Amino acid sequence: MLKEKLNWRYATKKMDPSKTVPDEKVDAILEAISLAPTSSGLQPFEVIVVKDPDTRAKLSAAAMGQQQLVEGSHVLVFAAWDNYSEERIDSVVAQMAEERGASEMLDDYYSRLKALYLPREERANFEHAVRQAYIALGIALTAAAFEEVDATPMEGFDPEAVDEILGLRARGLRSVLVVPLGYRQEDGDWLVNLKKVRRPRARFVTEVA
């Protein structure tokens, strides 16, 4: 089942603007993203869901005119924390204590984590947060495939422009990934019927027995 779904998905180049992804499918994808593993459970990113056509048009302009952003019905913007802070980490700890129960082990672990993260340069912390967002991206694409929703991951955009459009910097966030959701328009997509090409296992996997 998993293999079939992953073979079905591809980076859709042409979406059908007449079709809208149902809210329940978008919600299922977002729930899967929220369950993605992240370092120390910090979830150091947010997902902005853009449905408004005018905003999606602005995002398309910031992404070199890529039309999936306007042809699809939703755009997911993954925005990483610009830095780790004591307040952000403490917020995670407080939620864990509320839902799991407070413990000395929990406090000690995150105290050590703050001692490691907080003195680091902002750039190092941001790049660490970005890597967590990429883990969630993989989960998002897999969840979309299970929902039979087309999703096209994009790095080809102007992050500063996207940040400005969505007001992210004021929230301590920076855009790192954009994923339009929609349904493929097969008669206009040159990629839809092409064979999926991947390196054979022998050239891709090294086993150490």
Coordinates of C-alpha atoms in Angstrom, one line a residue, residues 96-187:
M96 CA 4.8 18.3 28.1
A97 CA 4.5 18.7 31.9
E98 CA 0.7 19.5 31.6
E99 CA 0.0 16.5 29.4
R100 CA 2.5 13.9 30.7
G101 CA 3.1 15.2 34.2
A102 CA 6.0 17.2 35.5
S103 CA 9.2 15.4 36.4
E104 CA 12.8 16.2 37.4
M105 CA 14.0 14.2 34.4
L106 CA 12.0 16.4 32.1
D107 CA 13.3 19.6 33.6
D108 CA 16.9 18.3 33.6
Y109 CA 16.8 17.3 30.0
Y110 CA 15.6 20.6 28.7
S111 CA 17.9 22.5 31.0
R112 CA 20.8 20.8 29.4
L113 CA 19.2 21.4 26.0
K114 CA 19.0 25.2 26.7
A115 CA 22.6 25.2 27.8
L116 CA 23.5 23.7 24.4
Y117 CA 21.2 25.7 22.1
L118 CA 20.9 29.2 23.6
P119 CA 24.6 30.1 23.4
R120 CA 24.8 29.1 19.7
E121 CA 24.7 31.6 16.8
E122 CA 21.3 32.3 15.5
R123 CA 22.2 30.9 12.1
A124 CA 23.1 27.5 13.5
N125 CA 19.8 27.3 15.4
F126 CA 17.8 28.4 12.4
E127 CA 19.4 25.8 10.2
H128 CA 18.7 23.1 12.8
A129 CA 15.0 24.2 12.8
V130 CA 15.0 24.0 9.0
R131 CA 16.1 20.4 9.1
Q132 CA 13.2 19.6 11.4
A133 CA 10.8 21.2 8.9
Y134 CA 12.2 19.0 6.1
I135 CA 11.5 15.9 8.2
A136 CA 7.9 17.1 8.4
L137 CA 7.8 17.8 4.6
G138 CA 8.4 14.1 3.9
I139 CA 5.6 13.1 6.2
A140 CA 3.3 15.7 4.5
L141 CA 4.1 14.4 1.0
T142 CA 3.4 10.8 2.1
A143 CA 0.1 11.8 3.8
A144 CA -1.0 13.7 0.7
A145 CA -0.3 10.6 -1.4
F146 CA -2.5 8.5 1.0
E147 CA -5.2 11.1 0.6
E148 CA -4.7 11.1 -3.2
V149 CA -4.0 14.8 -3.1
D150 CA -1.2 16.1 -5.4
A151 CA 1.5 18.1 -3.6
T152 CA 4.5 19.8 -5.1
P153 CA 7.4 20.7 -2.8
M154 CA 9.1 23.9 -3.8
E155 CA 12.3 25.6 -2.7
G156 CA 12.4 27.9 -5.8
F157 CA 11.0 31.1 -4.2
D158 CA 12.2 34.3 -2.7
P159 CA 12.0 33.7 1.1
E160 CA 12.2 37.4 2.0
A161 CA 9.2 38.2 -0.3
V162 CA 7.2 35.3 1.1
D163 CA 8.1 36.4 4.7
E164 CA 6.8 39.9 3.9
I165 CA 3.6 38.6 2.2
L166 CA 2.7 36.5 5.3
G167 CA 4.2 38.8 8.0
L168 CA 6.4 36.0 9.2
R169 CA 9.5 37.9 10.5
A170 CA 7.4 39.8 13.1
R171 CA 6.4 36.3 14.5
G172 CA 10.0 35.1 14.6
L173 CA 9.5 32.8 11.6
R174 CA 11.2 32.4 8.2
S175 CA 9.8 30.6 5.2
V176 CA 11.7 27.6 4.1
L177 CA 9.4 25.4 2.0
V178 CA 6.2 25.9 0.0
V179 CA 3.8 23.1 -1.0
P180 CA 0.8 23.7 -3.1
L181 CA -2.0 21.1 -2.8
G182 CA -4.5 20.3 -5.5
Y183 CA -5.4 17.8 -8.2
R184 CA -3.4 17.0 -11.3
Q185 CA -4.6 18.1 -14.7
E186 CA -3.3 15.2 -16.7
D187 CA -3.9 16.7 -20.2

